[in-house]
Amino acid sequence: MAPKLPIVDLRSDTVTRPTPAMRKAMADADVGDDVYGEDPTINRLEEEAAEMMGCEASLFMPSGTMGNQTALFVHCRPGSEVVVEARSHILNYEMAAMATISGLLPNAIYTEDGIMKAEEVLAAIRPDIYYYARTRLVALENTHNMAGGRVIPLEVQRDIQSVARDKGLALHLDGARIFNAAAFLGVPAREVAAGFDSVMFCLSKGLGAPVGSMLCGSAPFITEARRVRKMLGGGMRQAGVIAAAGRVALQEMVPRVAEDNDLARRLAEDLKGVPGLVIIVPPESNILILTVGRDWYGSEEPGEDSRAEGFVRRLRAHGVLALALDGVRVRMVTHFDLPENTVDRVMQAVASVGR
Ligand code: TLP
């Protein structure tokens, strides 16, 4: 591994740098033109990813967003609806792509904890009356990023899948951090991926690859997805140089994501004793979201516009980076590229910024 970052960068698990093994694999990669299907490293990565998800085939994507949006485009027709949880990434952080690219409307279900129940999904599905849009797809997010990294239990997924199947809907999983979910549940990732028509997961989040996500599904689905990826400008050429890092990510980094989940849990244990900070849910994976109390971290300084931003700015002065999500919520995400003493560093920083 490269020397640990001197700062404690908890803004996201996307901030990790490729490991020495990844850099070596990148330098040594066999490559070809992937638009002709001739990049051997990409072809191997696609086989390995499909196998891990228990799918027939997979496709190397430049980003998770392109993976999700390609899946929606292939599964749906313009003018139809997609059932999503209200805080999902697909709805909130993909620049309205489902509307602009695929002509889709979200049908958002508001939940307390980020976990939709089968009855709620059933109630959201439009009846077959001519003046309604057709509901075409249900998308789940596991782990659920903005719900504090919550893991959707497998039985909840199965219940939703059975409702969706019954109604003839397609099912997509945004599994950007599927390996963190699998580690929490103590099952192989293919069990979390089971029962979906398509699954997207990221190589560039907790697994440390510099670029890339995988879209997995049946062979006919992936054939279509390959066309859509090209249409979106995502056809890549000798991208085996980056796929090589993705292969190392799958081989070497998957087994260790449980450590990231554990670090988030230990961080929460210590932070929950701090007055003025409330952890929204005990972390199940590598994401921790807390709310910042006004009395403790409210700012009198000019130009500071929110407690969360004020808190984050003060932490930064102590070498700890976190992400202000809105006026009151702050996110911290654990990953392998953090120093050994991360919990101590965070606690020291928090102690020095308090009232
Ligand atoms: N999430 C990123 C940012 O977009 C906020 C992060 O730091 O968490 N699905 C989920 C659940 C995600 O969390 C993300 C990225 C994506 C999809 C999109 O992946 P990319 O960034 O590769 O397009």
mmCIF file of C-alpha atoms and ligand atoms in Angstrom:
data_model
loop_
_atom_site.group_PDB
_atom_site.id
_atom_site.type_symbol
_atom_site.label_atom_id
_atom_site.label_comp_id
_atom_site.label_asym_id
_atom_site.label_seq_id
_atom_site.Cartn_x
_atom_site.Cartn_y
_atom_site.Cartn_z
ATOM 1 C CA MET A 1 0.000 0.000 0.000
ATOM 2 C CA ALA A 2 1.046 3.626 -0.613
ATOM 3 C CA PRO A 3 1.900 5.698 2.474
ATOM 4 C CA LYS A 4 -1.300 6.692 4.289
ATOM 5 C CA LEU A 5 -2.656 10.170 3.655
ATOM 6 C CA PRO A 6 -1.448 12.592 6.316
ATOM 7 C CA ILE A 7 -4.910 14.119 6.392
ATOM 8 C CA VAL A 8 -7.944 12.131 7.498
ATOM 9 C CA ASP A 9 -10.104 12.393 4.392
ATOM 10 C CA LEU A 10 -13.568 11.094 5.254
ATOM 11 C CA ARG A 11 -15.454 12.995 2.536
ATOM 12 C CA SER A 12 -15.988 9.821 0.527
ATOM 13 C CA ASP A 13 -14.549 6.397 -0.235
ATOM 14 C CA THR A 14 -13.945 7.760 -3.744
ATOM 15 C CA VAL A 15 -10.855 9.656 -2.525
ATOM 16 C CA THR A 16 -8.650 6.553 -2.259
ATOM 17 C CA ARG A 17 -5.513 6.279 -4.397
ATOM 18 C CA PRO A 18 -4.733 3.125 -6.381
ATOM 19 C CA THR A 19 -2.583 0.605 -4.502
ATOM 20 C CA PRO A 20 0.936 -0.298 -5.738
ATOM 21 C CA ALA A 21 -0.479 -3.648 -6.959
ATOM 22 C CA MET A 22 -3.057 -1.719 -9.031
ATOM 23 C CA ARG A 23 -0.419 0.601 -10.486
ATOM 24 C CA LYS A 24 1.757 -2.370 -11.459
ATOM 25 C CA ALA A 25 -1.195 -4.192 -13.031
ATOM 26 C CA MET A 26 -2.041 -1.014 -14.949
ATOM 27 C CA ALA A 27 1.504 -0.690 -16.286
ATOM 28 C CA ASP A 28 1.594 -4.361 -17.326
ATOM 29 C CA ALA A 29 -1.941 -4.598 -18.768
ATOM 30 C CA ASP A 30 -2.579 -6.296 -22.103
ATOM 31 C CA VAL A 31 -4.811 -3.972 -24.122
ATOM 32 C CA GLY A 32 -6.772 -3.730 -27.359
ATOM 33 C CA ASP A 33 -9.613 -1.670 -28.800
ATOM 34 C CA ASP A 34 -12.619 -2.377 -26.599
ATOM 35 C CA VAL A 35 -15.079 -0.889 -29.097
ATOM 36 C CA TYR A 36 -14.114 -3.930 -31.221
ATOM 37 C CA GLY A 37 -14.351 -6.120 -28.089
ATOM 38 C CA GLU A 38 -10.605 -6.695 -28.311
ATOM 39 C CA ASP A 39 -9.293 -5.567 -24.947
ATOM 40 C CA PRO A 40 -8.329 -8.801 -23.164
ATOM 41 C CA THR A 41 -8.076 -7.151 -19.732
ATOM 42 C CA ILE A 42 -11.554 -5.634 -19.992
ATOM 43 C CA ASN A 43 -12.956 -8.932 -21.274
ATOM 44 C CA ARG A 44 -11.484 -10.745 -18.260
ATOM 45 C CA LEU A 45 -12.753 -8.121 -15.825
ATOM 46 C CA GLU A 46 -16.241 -8.386 -17.335
ATOM 47 C CA GLU A 47 -16.222 -12.167 -16.962
ATOM 48 C CA GLU A 48 -14.988 -11.979 -13.373
ATOM 49 C CA ALA A 49 -17.510 -9.317 -12.331
ATOM 50 C CA ALA A 50 -20.404 -11.251 -13.885
ATOM 51 C CA GLU A 51 -19.307 -14.395 -12.085
ATOM 52 C CA MET A 52 -19.117 -12.563 -8.740
ATOM 53 C CA MET A 53 -22.652 -11.208 -9.164
ATOM 54 C CA GLY A 54 -24.055 -14.514 -10.386
ATOM 55 C CA CYS A 55 -24.973 -12.909 -13.717
ATOM 56 C CA GLU A 56 -24.473 -14.050 -17.310
ATOM 57 C CA ALA A 57 -22.557 -10.987 -18.431
ATOM 58 C CA SER A 58 -21.257 -7.582 -17.416
ATOM 59 C CA LEU A 59 -20.031 -4.324 -18.922
ATOM 60 C CA PHE A 60 -17.199 -2.029 -17.827
ATOM 61 C CA MET A 61 -18.576 1.473 -17.287
ATOM 62 C CA PRO A 62 -16.703 4.755 -16.823
ATOM 63 C CA SER A 63 -18.888 5.630 -13.815
ATOM 64 C CA GLY A 64 -21.667 4.427 -11.560
ATOM 65 C CA THR A 65 -23.962 7.106 -12.902
ATOM 66 C CA MET A 66 -23.536 5.860 -16.469
ATOM 67 C CA GLY A 67 -24.133 2.306 -15.242
ATOM 68 C CA ASN A 68 -27.392 3.198 -13.497
ATOM 69 C CA GLN A 69 -28.668 5.384 -16.309
ATOM 70 C CA THR A 70 -27.802 2.858 -18.995
ATOM 71 C CA ALA A 71 -29.797 0.250 -17.074
ATOM 72 C CA LEU A 72 -32.837 2.555 -16.850
ATOM 73 C CA PHE A 73 -32.605 3.335 -20.570
ATOM 74 C CA VAL A 74 -32.498 -0.344 -21.519
ATOM 75 C CA HIS A 75 -35.303 -1.460 -19.178
ATOM 76 C CA CYS A 76 -37.778 1.395 -19.668
ATOM 77 C CA ARG A 77 -39.604 3.316 -22.371
ATOM 78 C CA PRO A 78 -39.934 7.115 -22.429
ATOM 79 C CA GLY A 79 -42.981 8.306 -20.527
ATOM 80 C CA SER A 80 -42.900 5.599 -17.906
ATOM 81 C CA GLU A 81 -42.229 5.714 -14.186
ATOM 82 C CA VAL A 82 -39.493 4.379 -11.970
ATOM 83 C CA VAL A 83 -40.123 3.613 -8.287
ATOM 84 C CA VAL A 84 -37.242 4.816 -6.110
ATOM 85 C CA GLU A 85 -36.662 5.701 -2.488
ATOM 86 C CA ALA A 86 -36.781 9.473 -1.988
ATOM 87 C CA ARG A 87 -33.124 9.826 -0.936
ATOM 88 C CA SER A 88 -31.727 7.515 -3.621
ATOM 89 C CA HIS A 89 -28.664 8.444 -5.648
ATOM 90 C CA ILE A 90 -30.443 7.715 -8.927
ATOM 91 C CA LEU A 91 -33.035 10.363 -8.120
ATOM 92 C CA ASN A 92 -31.012 13.038 -6.348
ATOM 93 C CA TYR A 93 -27.420 12.972 -7.543
ATOM 94 C CA GLU A 94 -27.541 12.045 -11.205
ATOM 95 C CA MET A 95 -28.553 15.432 -12.594
ATOM 96 C CA ALA A 96 -32.108 14.391 -13.520
ATOM 97 C CA ALA A 97 -30.554 11.998 -16.027
ATOM 98 C CA MET A 98 -33.538 9.636 -15.966
ATOM 99 C CA ALA A 99 -35.678 12.499 -17.284
ATOM 100 C CA THR A 100 -33.191 14.005 -19.713
ATOM 101 C CA ILE A 101 -31.758 10.801 -21.185
ATOM 102 C CA SER A 102 -34.602 8.306 -20.908
ATOM 103 C CA GLY A 103 -37.755 10.448 -20.563
ATOM 104 C CA LEU A 104 -38.671 8.841 -17.228
ATOM 105 C CA LEU A 105 -40.458 10.144 -14.170
ATOM 106 C CA PRO A 106 -39.406 9.111 -10.697
ATOM 107 C CA ASN A 107 -42.104 7.876 -8.351
ATOM 108 C CA ALA A 108 -40.399 8.549 -5.049
ATOM 109 C CA ILE A 109 -41.344 6.762 -1.833
ATOM 110 C CA TYR A 110 -40.519 8.680 1.339
ATOM 111 C CA THR A 111 -39.280 6.434 4.143
ATOM 112 C CA GLU A 112 -37.917 7.113 7.637
ATOM 113 C CA ASP A 113 -34.929 4.851 7.348
ATOM 114 C CA GLY A 114 -34.305 4.625 3.601
ATOM 115 C CA ILE A 115 -35.778 1.146 3.368
ATOM 116 C CA MET A 116 -38.898 0.796 1.210
ATOM 117 C CA LYS A 117 -41.286 -1.985 2.136
ATOM 118 C CA ALA A 118 -43.041 -4.222 -0.375
ATOM 119 C CA GLU A 119 -46.488 -2.768 0.547
ATOM 120 C CA GLU A 120 -45.214 0.746 -0.161
ATOM 121 C CA VAL A 121 -43.843 -0.318 -3.521
ATOM 122 C CA LEU A 122 -47.109 -2.055 -4.345
ATOM 123 C CA ALA A 123 -49.067 1.087 -3.454
ATOM 124 C CA ALA A 124 -46.818 3.212 -5.693
ATOM 125 C CA ILE A 125 -47.318 1.059 -8.787
ATOM 126 C CA ARG A 126 -49.814 2.761 -11.118
ATOM 127 C CA PRO A 127 -53.028 0.904 -11.907
ATOM 128 C CA ASP A 128 -53.525 -0.013 -15.535
ATOM 129 C CA ILE A 129 -55.747 2.941 -16.445
ATOM 130 C CA TYR A 130 -55.084 4.765 -19.693
ATOM 131 C CA TYR A 131 -54.418 8.215 -18.174
ATOM 132 C CA TYR A 132 -51.624 6.964 -15.914
ATOM 133 C CA ALA A 133 -48.005 6.622 -16.875
ATOM 134 C CA ARG A 134 -46.874 2.985 -16.797
ATOM 135 C CA THR A 135 -44.694 1.979 -13.906
ATOM 136 C CA ARG A 136 -41.811 0.061 -15.478
ATOM 137 C CA LEU A 137 -39.094 -0.458 -12.924
ATOM 138 C CA VAL A 138 -38.186 -0.514 -9.246
ATOM 139 C CA ALA A 139 -34.667 0.570 -8.301
ATOM 140 C CA LEU A 140 -33.148 -0.244 -4.898
ATOM 141 C CA GLU A 141 -29.904 1.092 -3.420
ATOM 142 C CA ASN A 142 -27.897 -1.271 -1.212
ATOM 143 C CA THR A 143 -26.092 0.069 0.755
ATOM 144 C CA HIS A 144 -28.238 3.205 0.921
ATOM 145 C CA ASN A 145 -25.818 6.102 0.860
ATOM 146 C CA MET A 146 -27.956 8.989 2.160
ATOM 147 C CA ALA A 147 -29.762 6.818 4.696
ATOM 148 C CA GLY A 148 -26.465 6.555 6.587
ATOM 149 C CA GLY A 149 -25.191 3.528 4.680
ATOM 150 C CA ARG A 150 -28.173 1.388 5.709
ATOM 151 C CA VAL A 151 -28.183 -2.162 4.430
ATOM 152 C CA ILE A 152 -31.469 -3.421 2.978
ATOM 153 C CA PRO A 153 -32.168 -6.841 4.524
ATOM 154 C CA LEU A 154 -32.325 -9.658 1.977
ATOM 155 C CA GLU A 155 -35.891 -10.596 2.923
ATOM 156 C CA VAL A 156 -37.020 -7.004 2.251
ATOM 157 C CA GLN A 157 -35.369 -7.165 -1.184
ATOM 158 C CA ARG A 158 -37.071 -10.498 -1.872
ATOM 159 C CA ASP A 159 -40.512 -9.185 -0.877
ATOM 160 C CA ILE A 160 -40.112 -6.162 -3.139
ATOM 161 C CA GLN A 161 -38.872 -8.381 -5.955
ATOM 162 C CA SER A 162 -41.903 -10.607 -5.685
ATOM 163 C CA VAL A 163 -44.304 -7.627 -5.826
ATOM 164 C CA ALA A 164 -42.426 -6.190 -8.822
ATOM 165 C CA ARG A 165 -42.359 -9.545 -10.666
ATOM 166 C CA ASP A 166 -46.038 -9.993 -10.033
ATOM 167 C CA LYS A 167 -46.709 -6.653 -11.695
ATOM 168 C CA GLY A 168 -44.326 -7.321 -14.581
ATOM 169 C CA LEU A 169 -41.799 -4.641 -13.550
ATOM 170 C CA ALA A 170 -38.051 -4.686 -14.091
ATOM 171 C CA LEU A 171 -35.721 -4.515 -11.067
ATOM 172 C CA HIS A 172 -32.421 -2.657 -10.877
ATOM 173 C CA LEU A 173 -29.980 -2.572 -7.988
ATOM 174 C CA ASP A 174 -27.721 0.424 -7.452
ATOM 175 C CA GLY A 175 -25.116 -1.609 -5.618
ATOM 176 C CA ALA A 176 -22.378 1.035 -5.739
ATOM 177 C CA ARG A 177 -21.226 -0.375 -2.367
ATOM 178 C CA ILE A 178 -22.626 -3.896 -2.665
ATOM 179 C CA PHE A 179 -19.553 -5.444 -1.029
ATOM 180 C CA ASN A 180 -20.063 -3.356 2.103
ATOM 181 C CA ALA A 181 -23.649 -4.628 2.228
ATOM 182 C CA ALA A 182 -22.497 -8.219 1.712
ATOM 183 C CA ALA A 183 -19.885 -7.889 4.469
ATOM 184 C CA PHE A 184 -22.519 -6.595 6.915
ATOM 185 C CA LEU A 185 -24.928 -9.384 5.995
ATOM 186 C CA GLY A 186 -22.180 -12.017 6.058
ATOM 187 C CA VAL A 187 -23.089 -13.340 2.600
ATOM 188 C CA PRO A 188 -21.327 -13.342 -0.798
ATOM 189 C CA ALA A 189 -22.199 -10.313 -2.973
ATOM 190 C CA ARG A 190 -24.056 -12.550 -5.443
ATOM 191 C CA GLU A 191 -26.710 -13.118 -2.762
ATOM 192 C CA VAL A 192 -27.300 -9.386 -2.460
ATOM 193 C CA ALA A 193 -27.427 -9.198 -6.282
ATOM 194 C CA ALA A 194 -29.863 -12.117 -6.611
ATOM 195 C CA GLY A 195 -33.313 -11.496 -8.093
ATOM 196 C CA PHE A 196 -32.488 -8.253 -9.968
ATOM 197 C CA ASP A 197 -32.507 -7.833 -13.737
ATOM 198 C CA SER A 198 -29.458 -5.603 -13.493
ATOM 199 C CA VAL A 199 -26.917 -4.667 -10.871
ATOM 200 C CA MET A 200 -24.442 -1.801 -10.938
ATOM 201 C CA PHE A 201 -21.483 -1.801 -8.564
ATOM 202 C CA CYS A 202 -18.450 0.476 -8.310
ATOM 203 C CA LEU A 203 -14.773 -0.422 -8.460
ATOM 204 C CA SER A 204 -13.832 3.144 -7.558
ATOM 205 C CA LYS A 205 -15.584 3.438 -4.177
ATOM 206 C CA GLY A 206 -14.483 1.208 -1.275
ATOM 207 C CA LEU A 207 -12.454 -1.053 -3.586
ATOM 208 C CA GLY A 208 -9.871 1.599 -4.433
ATOM 209 C CA ALA A 209 -9.716 1.414 -8.239
ATOM 210 C CA PRO A 210 -9.103 4.819 -9.840
ATOM 211 C CA VAL A 211 -12.003 4.588 -12.314
ATOM 212 C CA GLY A 212 -14.881 2.350 -13.193
ATOM 213 C CA SER A 213 -18.107 0.578 -12.371
ATOM 214 C CA MET A 214 -19.634 -2.670 -13.603
ATOM 215 C CA LEU A 215 -23.135 -3.160 -14.963
ATOM 216 C CA CYS A 216 -24.233 -6.789 -14.705
ATOM 217 C CA GLY A 217 -27.214 -8.716 -16.044
ATOM 218 C CA SER A 218 -28.336 -11.233 -18.637
ATOM 219 C CA ALA A 219 -26.422 -11.583 -21.913
ATOM 220 C CA PRO A 220 -29.192 -9.897 -23.997
ATOM 221 C CA PHE A 221 -29.417 -7.039 -21.465
ATOM 222 C CA ILE A 222 -25.664 -6.446 -21.652
ATOM 223 C CA THR A 223 -25.735 -6.521 -25.473
ATOM 224 C CA GLU A 224 -28.263 -3.674 -25.378
ATOM 225 C CA ALA A 225 -26.381 -1.873 -22.599
ATOM 226 C CA ARG A 226 -23.226 -1.932 -24.754
ATOM 227 C CA ARG A 227 -25.081 -0.027 -27.476
ATOM 228 C CA VAL A 228 -26.460 2.514 -24.977
ATOM 229 C CA ARG A 229 -23.037 3.025 -23.385
ATOM 230 C CA LYS A 230 -21.668 3.862 -26.853
ATOM 231 C CA MET A 231 -24.553 6.244 -27.481
ATOM 232 C CA LEU A 232 -23.749 8.043 -24.241
ATOM 233 C CA GLY A 233 -20.118 8.429 -25.300
ATOM 234 C CA GLY A 234 -18.866 5.729 -22.955
ATOM 235 C CA GLY A 235 -17.296 3.467 -25.574
ATOM 236 C CA MET A 236 -13.670 3.201 -24.515
ATOM 237 C CA ARG A 237 -10.623 2.031 -26.418
ATOM 238 C CA GLN A 238 -7.487 0.647 -24.689
ATOM 239 C CA ALA A 239 -9.171 1.001 -21.301
ATOM 240 C CA GLY A 240 -7.560 -2.241 -20.171
ATOM 241 C CA VAL A 241 -5.079 0.046 -18.424
ATOM 242 C CA ILE A 242 -7.834 1.011 -16.002
ATOM 243 C CA ALA A 243 -9.684 -2.310 -16.049
ATOM 244 C CA ALA A 244 -6.450 -3.890 -14.776
ATOM 245 C CA ALA A 245 -6.811 -1.905 -11.548
ATOM 246 C CA GLY A 246 -10.423 -3.050 -11.360
ATOM 247 C CA ARG A 247 -9.333 -6.695 -11.529
ATOM 248 C CA VAL A 248 -6.951 -6.124 -8.612
ATOM 249 C CA ALA A 249 -9.809 -4.405 -6.760
ATOM 250 C CA LEU A 250 -11.991 -7.500 -7.137
ATOM 251 C CA GLN A 251 -9.212 -9.913 -6.235
ATOM 252 C CA GLU A 252 -7.569 -8.083 -3.334
ATOM 253 C CA MET A 253 -9.859 -5.408 -1.962
ATOM 254 C CA VAL A 254 -13.221 -7.149 -1.618
ATOM 255 C CA PRO A 255 -12.208 -9.254 1.390
ATOM 256 C CA ARG A 256 -11.117 -6.197 3.377
ATOM 257 C CA VAL A 257 -14.191 -3.920 3.141
ATOM 258 C CA ALA A 258 -15.466 -5.414 6.419
ATOM 259 C CA GLU A 259 -12.647 -3.418 8.057
ATOM 260 C CA ASP A 260 -14.157 -0.199 6.698
ATOM 261 C CA ASN A 261 -17.568 -1.113 8.099
ATOM 262 C CA ASP A 262 -15.897 -1.828 11.415
ATOM 263 C CA LEU A 263 -14.035 1.484 11.432
ATOM 264 C CA ALA A 264 -17.268 3.430 10.831
ATOM 265 C CA ARG A 265 -18.896 1.543 13.711
ATOM 266 C CA ARG A 266 -15.977 2.345 16.071
ATOM 267 C CA LEU A 267 -15.991 5.982 15.002
ATOM 268 C CA ALA A 268 -19.724 6.177 15.744
ATOM 269 C CA GLU A 269 -19.198 4.583 19.161
ATOM 270 C CA ASP A 270 -16.850 7.407 20.138
ATOM 271 C CA LEU A 271 -18.753 10.223 18.434
ATOM 272 C CA LYS A 272 -22.082 9.335 19.978
ATOM 273 C CA GLY A 273 -20.858 10.563 23.351
ATOM 274 C CA VAL A 274 -20.148 14.052 22.009
ATOM 275 C CA PRO A 275 -22.768 16.622 23.022
ATOM 276 C CA GLY A 276 -24.402 18.367 20.064
ATOM 277 C CA LEU A 277 -23.743 15.551 17.598
ATOM 278 C CA VAL A 278 -26.419 12.984 16.776
ATOM 279 C CA ILE A 279 -25.628 9.977 14.606
ATOM 280 C CA ILE A 280 -28.747 9.349 12.487
ATOM 281 C CA VAL A 281 -28.363 5.571 12.595
ATOM 282 C CA PRO A 282 -25.622 3.302 13.984
ATOM 283 C CA PRO A 283 -23.488 2.568 10.912
ATOM 284 C CA GLU A 284 -24.091 -0.805 9.304
ATOM 285 C CA SER A 285 -21.544 -0.139 6.569
ATOM 286 C CA ASN A 286 -18.797 2.407 5.890
ATOM 287 C CA ILE A 287 -20.984 5.531 5.960
ATOM 288 C CA LEU A 288 -21.739 7.625 9.008
ATOM 289 C CA ILE A 289 -24.131 10.573 8.923
ATOM 290 C CA LEU A 290 -24.543 12.906 11.864
ATOM 291 C CA THR A 291 -26.543 16.003 12.579
ATOM 292 C CA VAL A 292 -24.848 18.986 14.116
ATOM 293 C CA GLY A 293 -26.617 20.754 16.977
ATOM 294 C CA ARG A 294 -26.990 24.536 16.878
ATOM 295 C CA ASP A 295 -25.949 25.123 20.461
ATOM 296 C CA TRP A 296 -22.654 23.379 20.054
ATOM 297 C CA TYR A 297 -21.495 24.224 16.585
ATOM 298 C CA GLY A 298 -23.635 27.181 15.563
ATOM 299 C CA SER A 299 -21.506 29.889 14.108
ATOM 300 C CA GLU A 300 -21.277 33.552 14.880
ATOM 301 C CA GLU A 301 -18.693 34.072 12.218
ATOM 302 C CA PRO A 302 -19.656 36.207 9.211
ATOM 303 C CA GLY A 303 -19.961 34.368 5.909
ATOM 304 C CA GLU A 304 -20.568 31.006 7.506
ATOM 305 C CA ASP A 305 -23.874 29.797 6.257
ATOM 306 C CA SER A 306 -24.691 26.618 8.101
ATOM 307 C CA ARG A 307 -23.822 24.589 11.188
ATOM 308 C CA ALA A 308 -22.765 21.658 9.070
ATOM 309 C CA GLU A 309 -20.482 23.782 6.929
ATOM 310 C CA GLY A 310 -19.087 25.558 9.983
ATOM 311 C CA PHE A 311 -18.390 22.227 11.681
ATOM 312 C CA VAL A 312 -16.729 20.825 8.559
ATOM 313 C CA ARG A 313 -14.620 23.944 8.055
ATOM 314 C CA ARG A 314 -13.350 23.814 11.623
ATOM 315 C CA LEU A 315 -12.544 20.113 11.397
ATOM 316 C CA ARG A 316 -10.557 20.823 8.241
ATOM 317 C CA ALA A 317 -8.264 23.114 10.187
ATOM 318 C CA HIS A 318 -7.338 19.997 12.213
ATOM 319 C CA GLY A 319 -6.643 17.881 9.141
ATOM 320 C CA VAL A 320 -9.971 16.042 9.158
ATOM 321 C CA LEU A 321 -12.144 16.295 6.048
ATOM 322 C CA ALA A 322 -15.873 15.501 6.129
ATOM 323 C CA LEU A 323 -18.759 16.403 3.810
ATOM 324 C CA ALA A 324 -21.571 18.844 4.686
ATOM 325 C CA LEU A 325 -24.684 17.331 3.067
ATOM 326 C CA ASP A 326 -26.985 20.225 3.875
ATOM 327 C CA GLY A 327 -27.385 22.797 6.622
ATOM 328 C CA VAL A 328 -27.262 20.305 9.483
ATOM 329 C CA ARG A 329 -25.995 16.928 8.284
ATOM 330 C CA VAL A 330 -22.402 15.842 7.884
ATOM 331 C CA ARG A 331 -21.192 12.622 6.240
ATOM 332 C CA MET A 332 -18.052 10.657 7.028
ATOM 333 C CA VAL A 333 -17.085 7.651 4.904
ATOM 334 C CA THR A 334 -14.383 5.162 5.872
ATOM 335 C CA HIS A 335 -11.984 3.450 3.434
ATOM 336 C CA PHE A 336 -8.577 1.782 3.280
ATOM 337 C CA ASP A 337 -6.583 4.959 2.607
ATOM 338 C CA LEU A 338 -6.962 6.410 6.106
ATOM 339 C CA PRO A 339 -4.258 6.611 8.787
ATOM 340 C CA GLU A 340 -4.129 3.999 11.556
ATOM 341 C CA ASN A 341 -5.159 6.503 14.208
ATOM 342 C CA THR A 342 -8.229 7.805 12.370
ATOM 343 C CA VAL A 343 -10.641 7.506 15.308
ATOM 344 C CA ASP A 344 -8.247 9.369 17.624
ATOM 345 C CA ARG A 345 -7.584 12.060 15.022
ATOM 346 C CA VAL A 346 -11.308 12.653 14.506
ATOM 347 C CA MET A 347 -12.032 12.728 18.228
ATOM 348 C CA GLN A 348 -9.192 15.204 18.854
ATOM 349 C CA ALA A 349 -10.426 17.427 16.037
ATOM 350 C CA VAL A 350 -14.028 17.290 17.284
ATOM 351 C CA ALA A 351 -12.896 18.096 20.827
ATOM 352 C CA SER A 352 -11.033 21.178 19.617
ATOM 353 C CA VAL A 353 -13.874 22.583 17.540
ATOM 354 C CA GLY A 354 -16.608 22.187 20.197
ATOM 355 C CA ARG A 355 -18.037 25.058 22.166
HETATM 356 N N1 TLP B 1 -21.596 8.634 -4.820
HETATM 357 C C1 TLP B 1 -20.600 9.620 -4.518
HETATM 358 C C2 TLP B 1 -21.092 11.031 -4.902
HETATM 359 O O1 TLP B 1 -21.930 11.018 -5.991
HETATM 360 C C3 TLP B 1 -21.846 11.697 -3.814
HETATM 361 C C4 TLP B 1 -20.255 9.537 -3.049
HETATM 362 O O2 TLP B 1 -19.269 10.179 -2.656
HETATM 363 O O3 TLP B 1 -20.943 8.825 -2.305
HETATM 364 N N2 TLP B 1 -24.797 5.198 -6.610
HETATM 365 C C5 TLP B 1 -24.425 5.492 -5.349
HETATM 366 C C6 TLP B 1 -25.154 4.869 -4.215
HETATM 367 C C7 TLP B 1 -23.362 6.380 -5.118
HETATM 368 O O4 TLP B 1 -23.040 6.668 -3.871
HETATM 369 C C8 TLP B 1 -22.690 6.939 -6.216
HETATM 370 C C9 TLP B 1 -21.550 7.911 -6.024
HETATM 371 C C10 TLP B 1 -23.110 6.598 -7.511
HETATM 372 C C11 TLP B 1 -24.184 5.726 -7.669
HETATM 373 C C12 TLP B 1 -22.493 7.201 -8.749
HETATM 374 O O5 TLP B 1 -21.194 6.816 -8.983
HETATM 375 P P1 TLP B 1 -20.217 7.725 -9.862
HETATM 376 O O6 TLP B 1 -19.747 8.848 -8.992
HETATM 377 O O7 TLP B 1 -19.128 6.770 -10.263
HETATM 378 O O8 TLP B 1 -20.980 8.208 -11.046
#
